[in-house]
mmCIF file with all atom_site columns, C-alpha atoms in Angstrom:
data_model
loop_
_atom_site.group_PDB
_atom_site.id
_atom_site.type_symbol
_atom_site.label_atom_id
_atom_site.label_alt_id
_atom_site.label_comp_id
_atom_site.label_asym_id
_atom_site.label_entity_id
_atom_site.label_seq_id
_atom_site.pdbx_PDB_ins_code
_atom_site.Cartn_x
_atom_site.Cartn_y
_atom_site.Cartn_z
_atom_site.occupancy
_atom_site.B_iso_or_equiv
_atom_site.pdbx_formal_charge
_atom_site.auth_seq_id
_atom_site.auth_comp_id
_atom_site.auth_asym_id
_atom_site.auth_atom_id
_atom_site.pdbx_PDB_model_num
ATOM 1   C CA . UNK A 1 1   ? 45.482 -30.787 90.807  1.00 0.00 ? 13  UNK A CA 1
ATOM 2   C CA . UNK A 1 2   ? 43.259 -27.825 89.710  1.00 0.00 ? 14  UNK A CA 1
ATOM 3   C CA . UNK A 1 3   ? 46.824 -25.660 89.022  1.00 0.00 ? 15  UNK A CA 1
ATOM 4   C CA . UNK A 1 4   ? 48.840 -28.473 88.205  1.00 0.00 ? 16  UNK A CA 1
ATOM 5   C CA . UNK A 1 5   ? 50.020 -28.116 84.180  1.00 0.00 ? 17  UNK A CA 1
ATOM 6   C CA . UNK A 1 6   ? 51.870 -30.963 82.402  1.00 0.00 ? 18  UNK A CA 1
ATOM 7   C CA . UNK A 1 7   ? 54.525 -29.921 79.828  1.00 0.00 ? 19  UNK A CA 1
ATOM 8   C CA . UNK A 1 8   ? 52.344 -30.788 77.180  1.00 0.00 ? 20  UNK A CA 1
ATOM 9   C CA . UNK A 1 9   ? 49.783 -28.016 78.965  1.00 0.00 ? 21  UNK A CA 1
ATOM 10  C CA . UNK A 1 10  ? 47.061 -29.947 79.910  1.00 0.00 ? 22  UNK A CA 1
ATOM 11  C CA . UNK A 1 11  ? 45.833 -29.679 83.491  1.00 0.00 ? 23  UNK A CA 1
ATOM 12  C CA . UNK A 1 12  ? 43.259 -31.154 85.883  1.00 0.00 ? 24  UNK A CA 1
ATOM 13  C CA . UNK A 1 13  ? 43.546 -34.438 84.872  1.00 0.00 ? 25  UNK A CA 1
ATOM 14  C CA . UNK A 1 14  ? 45.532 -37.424 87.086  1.00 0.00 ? 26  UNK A CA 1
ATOM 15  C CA . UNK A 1 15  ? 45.774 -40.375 89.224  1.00 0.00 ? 27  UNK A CA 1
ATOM 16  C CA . UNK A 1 16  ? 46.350 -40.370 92.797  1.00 0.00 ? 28  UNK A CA 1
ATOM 17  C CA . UNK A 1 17  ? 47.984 -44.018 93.726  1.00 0.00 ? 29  UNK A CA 1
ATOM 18  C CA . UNK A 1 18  ? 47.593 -44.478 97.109  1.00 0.00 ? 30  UNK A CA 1
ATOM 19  C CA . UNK A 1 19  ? 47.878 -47.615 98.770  1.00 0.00 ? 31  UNK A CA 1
ATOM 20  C CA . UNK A 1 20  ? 44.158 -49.612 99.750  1.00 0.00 ? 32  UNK A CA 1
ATOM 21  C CA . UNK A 1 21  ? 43.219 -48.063 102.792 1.00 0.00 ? 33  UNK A CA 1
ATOM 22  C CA . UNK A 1 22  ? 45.066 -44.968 103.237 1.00 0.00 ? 34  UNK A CA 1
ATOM 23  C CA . UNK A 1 23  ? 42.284 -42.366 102.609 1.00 0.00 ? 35  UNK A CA 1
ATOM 24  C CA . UNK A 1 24  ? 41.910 -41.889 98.997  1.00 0.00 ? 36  UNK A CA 1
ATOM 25  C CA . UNK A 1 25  ? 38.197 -41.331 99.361  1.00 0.00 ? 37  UNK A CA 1
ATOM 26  C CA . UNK A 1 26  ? 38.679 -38.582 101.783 1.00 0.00 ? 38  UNK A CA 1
ATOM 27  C CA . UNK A 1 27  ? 41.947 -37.186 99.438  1.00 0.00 ? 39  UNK A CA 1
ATOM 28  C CA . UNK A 1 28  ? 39.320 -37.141 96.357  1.00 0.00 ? 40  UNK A CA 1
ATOM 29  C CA . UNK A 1 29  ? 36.430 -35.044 98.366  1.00 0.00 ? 41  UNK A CA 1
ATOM 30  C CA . UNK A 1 30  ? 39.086 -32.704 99.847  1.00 0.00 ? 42  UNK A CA 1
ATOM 31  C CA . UNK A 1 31  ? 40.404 -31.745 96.216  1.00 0.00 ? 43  UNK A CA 1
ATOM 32  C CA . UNK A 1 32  ? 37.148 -31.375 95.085  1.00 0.00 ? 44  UNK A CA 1
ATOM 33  C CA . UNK A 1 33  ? 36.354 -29.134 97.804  1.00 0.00 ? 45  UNK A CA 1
ATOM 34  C CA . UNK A 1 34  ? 39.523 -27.143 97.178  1.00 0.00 ? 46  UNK A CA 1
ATOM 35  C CA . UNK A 1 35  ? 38.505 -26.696 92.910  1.00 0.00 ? 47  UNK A CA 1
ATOM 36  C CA . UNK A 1 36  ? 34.957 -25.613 94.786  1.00 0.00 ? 48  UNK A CA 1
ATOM 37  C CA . UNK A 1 37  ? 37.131 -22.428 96.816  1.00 0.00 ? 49  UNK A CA 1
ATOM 38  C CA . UNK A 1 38  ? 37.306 -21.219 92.560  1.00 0.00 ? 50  UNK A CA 1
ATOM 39  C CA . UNK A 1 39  ? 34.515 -19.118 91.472  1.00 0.00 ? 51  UNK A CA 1
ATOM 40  C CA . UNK A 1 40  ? 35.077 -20.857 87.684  1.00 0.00 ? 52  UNK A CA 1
ATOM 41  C CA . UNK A 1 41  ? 34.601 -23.927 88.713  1.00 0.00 ? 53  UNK A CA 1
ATOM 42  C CA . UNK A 1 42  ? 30.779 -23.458 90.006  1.00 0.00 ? 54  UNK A CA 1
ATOM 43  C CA . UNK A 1 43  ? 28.165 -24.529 89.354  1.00 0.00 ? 55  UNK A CA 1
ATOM 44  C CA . UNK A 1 44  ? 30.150 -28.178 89.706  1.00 0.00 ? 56  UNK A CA 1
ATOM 45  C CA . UNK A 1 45  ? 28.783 -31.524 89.361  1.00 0.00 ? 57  UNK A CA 1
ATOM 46  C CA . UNK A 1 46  ? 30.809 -34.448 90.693  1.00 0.00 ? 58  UNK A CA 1
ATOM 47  C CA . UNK A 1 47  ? 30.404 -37.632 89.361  1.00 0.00 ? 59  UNK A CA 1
ATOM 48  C CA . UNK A 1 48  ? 31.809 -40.642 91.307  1.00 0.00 ? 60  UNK A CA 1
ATOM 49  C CA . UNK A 1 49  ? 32.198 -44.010 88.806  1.00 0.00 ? 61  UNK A CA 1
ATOM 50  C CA . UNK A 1 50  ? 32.265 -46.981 90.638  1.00 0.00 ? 62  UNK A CA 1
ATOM 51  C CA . UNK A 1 51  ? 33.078 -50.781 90.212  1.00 0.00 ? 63  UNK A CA 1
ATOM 52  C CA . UNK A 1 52  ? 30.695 -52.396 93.058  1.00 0.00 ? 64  UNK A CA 1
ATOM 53  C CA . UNK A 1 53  ? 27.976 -51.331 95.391  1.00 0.00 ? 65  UNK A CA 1
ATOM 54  C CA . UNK A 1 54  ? 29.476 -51.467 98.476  1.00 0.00 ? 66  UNK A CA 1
ATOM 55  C CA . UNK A 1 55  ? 32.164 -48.853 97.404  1.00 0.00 ? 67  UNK A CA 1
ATOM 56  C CA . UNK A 1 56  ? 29.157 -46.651 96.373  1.00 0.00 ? 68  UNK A CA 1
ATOM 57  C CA . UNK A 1 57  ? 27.167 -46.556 99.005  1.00 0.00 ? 69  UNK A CA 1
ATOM 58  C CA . UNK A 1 58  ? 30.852 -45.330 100.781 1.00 0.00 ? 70  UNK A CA 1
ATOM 59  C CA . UNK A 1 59  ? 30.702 -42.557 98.486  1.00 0.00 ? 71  UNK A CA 1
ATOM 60  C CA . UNK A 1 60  ? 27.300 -41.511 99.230  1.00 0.00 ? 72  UNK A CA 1
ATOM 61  C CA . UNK A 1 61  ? 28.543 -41.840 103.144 1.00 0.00 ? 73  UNK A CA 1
ATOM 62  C CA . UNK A 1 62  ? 31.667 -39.695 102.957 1.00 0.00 ? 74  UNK A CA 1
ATOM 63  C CA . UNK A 1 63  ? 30.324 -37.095 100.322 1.00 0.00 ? 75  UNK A CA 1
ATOM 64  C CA . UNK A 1 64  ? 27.034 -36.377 103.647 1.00 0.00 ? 76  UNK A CA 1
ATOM 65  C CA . UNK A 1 65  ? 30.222 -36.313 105.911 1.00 0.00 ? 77  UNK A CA 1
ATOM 66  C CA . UNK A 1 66  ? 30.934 -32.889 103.722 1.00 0.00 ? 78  UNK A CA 1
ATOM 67  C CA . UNK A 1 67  ? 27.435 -32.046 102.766 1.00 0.00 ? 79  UNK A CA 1
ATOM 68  C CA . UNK A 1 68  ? 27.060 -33.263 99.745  1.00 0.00 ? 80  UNK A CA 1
ATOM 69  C CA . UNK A 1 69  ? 23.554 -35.273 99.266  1.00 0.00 ? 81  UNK A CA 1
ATOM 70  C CA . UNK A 1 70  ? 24.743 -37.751 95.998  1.00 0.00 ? 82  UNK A CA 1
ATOM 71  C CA . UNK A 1 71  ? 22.174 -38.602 93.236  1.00 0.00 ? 83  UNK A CA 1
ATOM 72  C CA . UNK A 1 72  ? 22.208 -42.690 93.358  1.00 0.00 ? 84  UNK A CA 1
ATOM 73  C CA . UNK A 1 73  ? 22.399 -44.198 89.951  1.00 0.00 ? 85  UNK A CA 1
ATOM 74  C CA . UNK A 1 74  ? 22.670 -47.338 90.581  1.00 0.00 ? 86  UNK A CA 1
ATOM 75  C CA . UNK A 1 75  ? 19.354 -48.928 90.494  1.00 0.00 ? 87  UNK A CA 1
ATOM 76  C CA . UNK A 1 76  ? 16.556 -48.725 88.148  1.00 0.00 ? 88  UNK A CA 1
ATOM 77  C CA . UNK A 1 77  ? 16.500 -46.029 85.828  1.00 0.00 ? 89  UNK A CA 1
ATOM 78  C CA . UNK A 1 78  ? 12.672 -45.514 86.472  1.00 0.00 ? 90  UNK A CA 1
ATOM 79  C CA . UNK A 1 79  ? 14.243 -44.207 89.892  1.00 0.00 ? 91  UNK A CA 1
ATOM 80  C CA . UNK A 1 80  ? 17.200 -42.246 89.392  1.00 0.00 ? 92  UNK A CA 1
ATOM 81  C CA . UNK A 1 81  ? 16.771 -40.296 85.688  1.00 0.00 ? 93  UNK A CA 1
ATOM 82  C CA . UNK A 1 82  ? 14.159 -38.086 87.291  1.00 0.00 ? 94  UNK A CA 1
ATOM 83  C CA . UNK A 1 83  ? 16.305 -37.410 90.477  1.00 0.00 ? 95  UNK A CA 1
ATOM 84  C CA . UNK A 1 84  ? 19.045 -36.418 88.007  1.00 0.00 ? 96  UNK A CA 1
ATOM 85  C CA . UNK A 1 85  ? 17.004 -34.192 86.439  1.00 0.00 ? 97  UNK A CA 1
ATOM 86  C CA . UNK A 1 86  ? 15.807 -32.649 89.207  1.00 0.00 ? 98  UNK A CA 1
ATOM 87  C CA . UNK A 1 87  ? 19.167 -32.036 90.161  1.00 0.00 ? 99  UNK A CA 1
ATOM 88  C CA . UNK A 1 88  ? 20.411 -30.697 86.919  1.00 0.00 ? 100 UNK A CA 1
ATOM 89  C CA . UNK A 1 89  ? 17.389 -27.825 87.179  1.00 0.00 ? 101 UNK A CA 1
ATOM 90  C CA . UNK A 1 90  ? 18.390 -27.171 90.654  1.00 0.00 ? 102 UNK A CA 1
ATOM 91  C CA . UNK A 1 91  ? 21.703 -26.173 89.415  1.00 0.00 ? 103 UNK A CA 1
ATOM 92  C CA . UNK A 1 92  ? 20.522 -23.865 86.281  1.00 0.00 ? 104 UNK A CA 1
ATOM 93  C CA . UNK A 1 93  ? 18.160 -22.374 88.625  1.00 0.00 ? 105 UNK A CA 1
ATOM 94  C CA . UNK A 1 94  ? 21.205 -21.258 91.006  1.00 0.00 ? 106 UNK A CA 1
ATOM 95  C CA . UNK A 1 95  ? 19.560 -22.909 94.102  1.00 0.00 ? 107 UNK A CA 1
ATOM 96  C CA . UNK A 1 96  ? 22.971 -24.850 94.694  1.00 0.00 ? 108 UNK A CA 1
ATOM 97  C CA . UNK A 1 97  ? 26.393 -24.385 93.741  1.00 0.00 ? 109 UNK A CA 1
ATOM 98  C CA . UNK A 1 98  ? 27.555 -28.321 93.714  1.00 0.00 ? 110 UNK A CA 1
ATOM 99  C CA . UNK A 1 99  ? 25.801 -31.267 93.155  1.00 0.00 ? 111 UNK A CA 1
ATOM 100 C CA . UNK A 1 100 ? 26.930 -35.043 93.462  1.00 0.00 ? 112 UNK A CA 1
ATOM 101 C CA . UNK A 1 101 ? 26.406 -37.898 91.356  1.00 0.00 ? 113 UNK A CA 1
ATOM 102 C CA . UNK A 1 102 ? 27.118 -42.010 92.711  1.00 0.00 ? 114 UNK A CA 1
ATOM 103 C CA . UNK A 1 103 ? 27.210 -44.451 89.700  1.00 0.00 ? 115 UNK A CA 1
ATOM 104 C CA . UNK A 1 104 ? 28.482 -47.400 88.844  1.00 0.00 ? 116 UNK A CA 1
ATOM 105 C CA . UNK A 1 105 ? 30.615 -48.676 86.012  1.00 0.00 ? 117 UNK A CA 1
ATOM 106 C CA . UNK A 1 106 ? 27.371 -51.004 84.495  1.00 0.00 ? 118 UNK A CA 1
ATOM 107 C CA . UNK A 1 107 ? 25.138 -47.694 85.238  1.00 0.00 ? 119 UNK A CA 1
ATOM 108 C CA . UNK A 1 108 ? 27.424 -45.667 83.910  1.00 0.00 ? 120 UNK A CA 1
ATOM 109 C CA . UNK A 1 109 ? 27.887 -47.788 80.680  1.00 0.00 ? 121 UNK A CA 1
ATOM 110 C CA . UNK A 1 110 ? 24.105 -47.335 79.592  1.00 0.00 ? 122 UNK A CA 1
ATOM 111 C CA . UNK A 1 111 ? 23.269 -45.072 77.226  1.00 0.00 ? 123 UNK A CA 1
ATOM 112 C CA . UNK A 1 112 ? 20.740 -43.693 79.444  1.00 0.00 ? 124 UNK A CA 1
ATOM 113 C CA . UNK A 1 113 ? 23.247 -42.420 81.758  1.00 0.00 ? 125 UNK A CA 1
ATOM 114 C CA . UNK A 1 114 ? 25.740 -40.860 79.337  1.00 0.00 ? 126 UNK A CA 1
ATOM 115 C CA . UNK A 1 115 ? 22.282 -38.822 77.698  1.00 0.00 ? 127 UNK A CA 1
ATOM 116 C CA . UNK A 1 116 ? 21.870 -37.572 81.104  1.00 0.00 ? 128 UNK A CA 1
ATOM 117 C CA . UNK A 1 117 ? 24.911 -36.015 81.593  1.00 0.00 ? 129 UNK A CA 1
ATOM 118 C CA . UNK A 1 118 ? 24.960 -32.263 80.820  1.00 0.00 ? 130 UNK A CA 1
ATOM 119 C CA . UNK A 1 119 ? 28.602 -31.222 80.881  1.00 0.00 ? 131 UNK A CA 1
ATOM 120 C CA . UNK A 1 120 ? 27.537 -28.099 79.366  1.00 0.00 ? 132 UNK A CA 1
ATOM 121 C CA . UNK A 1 121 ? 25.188 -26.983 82.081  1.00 0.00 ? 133 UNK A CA 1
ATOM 122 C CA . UNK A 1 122 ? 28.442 -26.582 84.896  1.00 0.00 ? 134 UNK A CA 1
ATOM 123 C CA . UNK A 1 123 ? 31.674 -28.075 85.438  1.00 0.00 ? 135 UNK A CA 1
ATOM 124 C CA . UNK A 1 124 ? 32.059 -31.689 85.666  1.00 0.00 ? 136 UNK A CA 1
ATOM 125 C CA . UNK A 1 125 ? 34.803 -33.704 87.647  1.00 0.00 ? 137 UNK A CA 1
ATOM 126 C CA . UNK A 1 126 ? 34.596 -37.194 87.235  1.00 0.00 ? 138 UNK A CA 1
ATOM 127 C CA . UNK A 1 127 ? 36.137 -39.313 90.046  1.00 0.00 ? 139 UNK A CA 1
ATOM 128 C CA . UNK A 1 128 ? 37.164 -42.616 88.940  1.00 0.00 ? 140 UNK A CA 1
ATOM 129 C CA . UNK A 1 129 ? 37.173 -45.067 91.935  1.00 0.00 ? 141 UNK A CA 1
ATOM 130 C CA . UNK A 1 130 ? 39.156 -48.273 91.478  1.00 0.00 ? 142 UNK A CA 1
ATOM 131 C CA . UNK A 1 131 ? 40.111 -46.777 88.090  1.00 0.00 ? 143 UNK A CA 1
ATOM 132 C CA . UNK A 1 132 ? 41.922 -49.624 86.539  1.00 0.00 ? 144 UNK A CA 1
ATOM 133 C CA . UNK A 1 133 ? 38.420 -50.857 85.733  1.00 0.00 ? 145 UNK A CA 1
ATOM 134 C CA . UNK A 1 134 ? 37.879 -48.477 83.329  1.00 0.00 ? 146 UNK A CA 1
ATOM 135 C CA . UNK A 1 135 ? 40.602 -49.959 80.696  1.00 0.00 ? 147 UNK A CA 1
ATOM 136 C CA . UNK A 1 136 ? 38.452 -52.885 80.196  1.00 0.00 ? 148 UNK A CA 1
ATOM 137 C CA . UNK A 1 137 ? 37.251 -52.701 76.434  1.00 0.00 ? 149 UNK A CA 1
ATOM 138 C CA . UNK A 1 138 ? 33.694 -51.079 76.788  1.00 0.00 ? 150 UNK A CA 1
ATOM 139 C CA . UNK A 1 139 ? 34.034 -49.162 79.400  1.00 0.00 ? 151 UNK A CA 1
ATOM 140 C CA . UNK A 1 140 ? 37.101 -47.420 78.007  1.00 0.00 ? 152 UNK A CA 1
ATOM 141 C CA . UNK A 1 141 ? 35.139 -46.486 75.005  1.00 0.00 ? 153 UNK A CA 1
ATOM 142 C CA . UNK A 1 142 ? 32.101 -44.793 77.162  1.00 0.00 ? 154 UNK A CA 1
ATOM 143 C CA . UNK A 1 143 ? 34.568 -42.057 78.849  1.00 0.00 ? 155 UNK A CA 1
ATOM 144 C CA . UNK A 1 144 ? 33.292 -38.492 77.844  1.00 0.00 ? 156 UNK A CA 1
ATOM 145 C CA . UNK A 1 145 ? 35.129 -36.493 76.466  1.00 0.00 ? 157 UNK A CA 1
ATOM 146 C CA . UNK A 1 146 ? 33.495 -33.310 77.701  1.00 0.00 ? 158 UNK A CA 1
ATOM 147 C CA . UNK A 1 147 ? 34.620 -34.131 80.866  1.00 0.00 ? 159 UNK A CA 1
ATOM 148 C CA . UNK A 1 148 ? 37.638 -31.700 81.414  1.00 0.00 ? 160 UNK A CA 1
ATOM 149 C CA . UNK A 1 149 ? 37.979 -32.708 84.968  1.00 0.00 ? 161 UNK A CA 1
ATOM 150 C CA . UNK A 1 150 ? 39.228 -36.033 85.624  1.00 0.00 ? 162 UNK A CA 1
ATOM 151 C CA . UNK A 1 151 ? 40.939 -37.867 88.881  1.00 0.00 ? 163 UNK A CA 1
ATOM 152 C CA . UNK A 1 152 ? 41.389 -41.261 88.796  1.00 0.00 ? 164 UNK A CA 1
ATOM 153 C CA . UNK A 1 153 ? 41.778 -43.572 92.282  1.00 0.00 ? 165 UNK A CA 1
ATOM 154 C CA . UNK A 1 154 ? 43.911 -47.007 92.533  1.00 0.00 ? 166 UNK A CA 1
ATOM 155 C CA . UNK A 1 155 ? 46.177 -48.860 94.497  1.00 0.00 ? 167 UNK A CA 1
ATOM 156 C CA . UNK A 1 156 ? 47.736 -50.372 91.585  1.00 0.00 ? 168 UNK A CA 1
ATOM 157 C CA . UNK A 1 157 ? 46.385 -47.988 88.755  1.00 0.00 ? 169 UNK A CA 1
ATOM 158 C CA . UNK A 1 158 ? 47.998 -50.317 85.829  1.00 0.00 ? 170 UNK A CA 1
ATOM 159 C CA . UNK A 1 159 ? 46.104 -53.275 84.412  1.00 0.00 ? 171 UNK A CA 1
ATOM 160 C CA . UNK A 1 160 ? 47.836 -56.294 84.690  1.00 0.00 ? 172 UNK A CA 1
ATOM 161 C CA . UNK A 1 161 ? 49.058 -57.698 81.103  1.00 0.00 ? 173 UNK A CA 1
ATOM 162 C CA . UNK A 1 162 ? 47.135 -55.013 79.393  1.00 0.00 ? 174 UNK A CA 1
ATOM 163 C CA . UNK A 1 163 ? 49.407 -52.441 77.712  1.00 0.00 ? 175 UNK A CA 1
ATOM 164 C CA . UNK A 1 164 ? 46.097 -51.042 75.683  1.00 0.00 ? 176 UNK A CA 1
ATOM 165 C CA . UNK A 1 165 ? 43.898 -50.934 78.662  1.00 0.00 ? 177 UNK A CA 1
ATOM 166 C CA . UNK A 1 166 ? 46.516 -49.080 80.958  1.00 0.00 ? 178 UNK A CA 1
ATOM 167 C CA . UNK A 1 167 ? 47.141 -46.588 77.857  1.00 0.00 ? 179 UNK A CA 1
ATOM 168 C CA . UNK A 1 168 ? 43.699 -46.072 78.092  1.00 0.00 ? 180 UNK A CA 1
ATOM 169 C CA . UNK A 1 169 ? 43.732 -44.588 81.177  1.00 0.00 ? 181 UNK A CA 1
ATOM 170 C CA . UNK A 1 170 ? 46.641 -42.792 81.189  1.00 0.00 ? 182 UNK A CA 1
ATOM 171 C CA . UNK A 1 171 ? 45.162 -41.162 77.909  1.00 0.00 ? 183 UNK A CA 1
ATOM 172 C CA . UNK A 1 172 ? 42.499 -39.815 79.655  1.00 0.00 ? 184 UNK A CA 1
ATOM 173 C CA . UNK A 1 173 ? 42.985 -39.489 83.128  1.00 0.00 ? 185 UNK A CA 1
ATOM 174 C CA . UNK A 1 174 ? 46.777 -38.249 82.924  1.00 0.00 ? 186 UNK A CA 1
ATOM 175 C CA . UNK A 1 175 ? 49.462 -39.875 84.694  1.00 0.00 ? 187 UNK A CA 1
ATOM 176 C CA . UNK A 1 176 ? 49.833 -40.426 88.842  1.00 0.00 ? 188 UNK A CA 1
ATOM 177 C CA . UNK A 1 177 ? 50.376 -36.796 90.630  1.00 0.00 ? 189 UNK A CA 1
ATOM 178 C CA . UNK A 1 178 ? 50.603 -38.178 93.770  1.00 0.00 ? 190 UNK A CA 1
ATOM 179 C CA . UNK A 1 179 ? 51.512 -41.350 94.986  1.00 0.00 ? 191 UNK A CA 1
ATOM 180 C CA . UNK A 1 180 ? 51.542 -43.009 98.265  1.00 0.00 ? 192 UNK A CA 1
ATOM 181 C CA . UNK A 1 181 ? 52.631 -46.340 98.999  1.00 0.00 ? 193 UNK A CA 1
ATOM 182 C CA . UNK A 1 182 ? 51.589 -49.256 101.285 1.00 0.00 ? 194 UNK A CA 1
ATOM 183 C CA . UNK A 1 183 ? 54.909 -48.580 102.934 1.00 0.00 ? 195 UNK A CA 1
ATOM 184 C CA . UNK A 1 184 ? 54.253 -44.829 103.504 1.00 0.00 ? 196 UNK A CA 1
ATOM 185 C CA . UNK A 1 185 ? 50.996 -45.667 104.979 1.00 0.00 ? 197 UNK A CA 1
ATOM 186 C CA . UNK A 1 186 ? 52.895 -47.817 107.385 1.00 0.00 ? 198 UNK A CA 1
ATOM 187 C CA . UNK A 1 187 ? 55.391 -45.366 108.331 1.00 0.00 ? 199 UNK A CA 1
ATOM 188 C CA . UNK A 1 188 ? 52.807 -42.386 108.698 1.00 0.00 ? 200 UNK A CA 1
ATOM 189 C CA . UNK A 1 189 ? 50.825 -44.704 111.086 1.00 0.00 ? 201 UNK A CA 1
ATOM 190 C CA . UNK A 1 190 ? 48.056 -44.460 108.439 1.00 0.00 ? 202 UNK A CA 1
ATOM 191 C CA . UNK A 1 191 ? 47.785 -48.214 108.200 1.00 0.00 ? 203 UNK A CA 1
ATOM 192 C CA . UNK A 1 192 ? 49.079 -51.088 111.069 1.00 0.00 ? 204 UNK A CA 1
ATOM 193 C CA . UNK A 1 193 ? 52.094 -52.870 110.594 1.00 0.00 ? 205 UNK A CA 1
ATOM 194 C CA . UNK A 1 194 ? 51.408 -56.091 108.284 1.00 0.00 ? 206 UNK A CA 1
ATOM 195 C CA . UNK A 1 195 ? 53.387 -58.925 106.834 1.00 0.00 ? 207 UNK A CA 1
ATOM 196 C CA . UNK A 1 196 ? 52.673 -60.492 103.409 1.00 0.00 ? 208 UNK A CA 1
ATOM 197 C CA . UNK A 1 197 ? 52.737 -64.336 103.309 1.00 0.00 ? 209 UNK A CA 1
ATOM 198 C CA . UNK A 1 198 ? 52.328 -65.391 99.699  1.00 0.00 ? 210 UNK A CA 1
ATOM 199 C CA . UNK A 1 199 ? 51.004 -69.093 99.041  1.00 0.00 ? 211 UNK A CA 1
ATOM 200 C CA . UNK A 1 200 ? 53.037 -69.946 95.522  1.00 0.00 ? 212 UNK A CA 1
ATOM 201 C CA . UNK A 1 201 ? 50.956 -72.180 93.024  1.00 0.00 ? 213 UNK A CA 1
ATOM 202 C CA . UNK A 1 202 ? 52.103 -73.654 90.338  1.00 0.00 ? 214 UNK A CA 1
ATOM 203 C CA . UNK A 1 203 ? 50.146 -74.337 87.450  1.00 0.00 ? 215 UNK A CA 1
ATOM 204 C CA . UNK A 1 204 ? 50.324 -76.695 84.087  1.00 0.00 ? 216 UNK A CA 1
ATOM 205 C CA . UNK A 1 205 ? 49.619 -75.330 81.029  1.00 0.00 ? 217 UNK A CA 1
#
């Protein structure tokens, strides 16, 4: 990911598609451990977006699995701008060399959040989870730019019907580097053998 150029020469941006359940939490924290090995890329922040709460508090879980205490942004500001902060000076004081950030997409959107960034303090990778979410119209637009690192996560990465949303994200996150599919999973014994039974509907106009 890190060494990774694209023909056009941009590097350390993509999408990992990987199927629900086969680890792309774990994939995300390993890379991000692996830019850490790079003396450029410290001081790092990284910033987790998320769509819901129960995929955050995940984050927070699996980021203390590698030793990484997240900042929560998720509830009131009151309670998580001075936390940020606090973290920010910990990191321009050289008392740490990585800090992490948990937020989610309505967090994320406020202008409060995006004023608390400081991309120009250490490097930043942003980890998309559920990443299709981001094409939707505001969120799209809230995306920093100084952001250089970028990995987006999602089973099914394209938005469904929405050429402009999908572009989107492609635009800024790159295209899929790695993919791994439901039936991969299955065959690597990373998820149980499962059959689909679709329930058709059919609807008036």
């Amino acid at each position: 990911f890190g060494e990774y150029t694209k023909p056009d020469g941009t590097k350390g941006k993509g999408i990992l598609a990987m199927a629900t359940g086969a680890g792309k939490t774990l994939t995300a924290l390993y890379l991000a451990c692996k830019l850490l090995e790079k003396q450029e890329n410290r001081p790092m922040v990284i910033v987790v977006v998320c769509p819901f709460l129960n995929l955050a508090y995940q984050w927070i879980r699996e980021m203390g699995r590698f030793g990484i205490a997240p900042v929560k942004c998720f509830d009131s500001r009151a309670l998580w701008e001075p936390e940020l902060q606090a973290a920010y000076q910990k990191l321009a004081a050289k008392l740490t060399v990585v800090t992490g950030v948990v937020v989610t997409n309505k967090t994320f959107l406020s202008a409060a959040f995006q004023a608390a960034l400081k991309p120009g303090l250490a490097v930043h990778l942003l980890i998309a989870d559920e990443v299709h979410n981001l094409g939707a119209p505001r969120l799209k637009e809230m995306l920093p730019d100084q952001i250089k690192l970028r990995l987006g996560l999602s089973a099914t990465p394209e938005r469904h019907r929405d050429f402009e949303g999908s572009k989107a994200i492609f635009d800024y996150f790159g295209d899929p580097v790695y993919e791994f599919s439901i039936g991969d999973a299955i065959k690597r014994e990373v998820l149980v053998p499962y059959t689909y039974h679709p329930v058709l509907v059919d609807l008036t106009d």
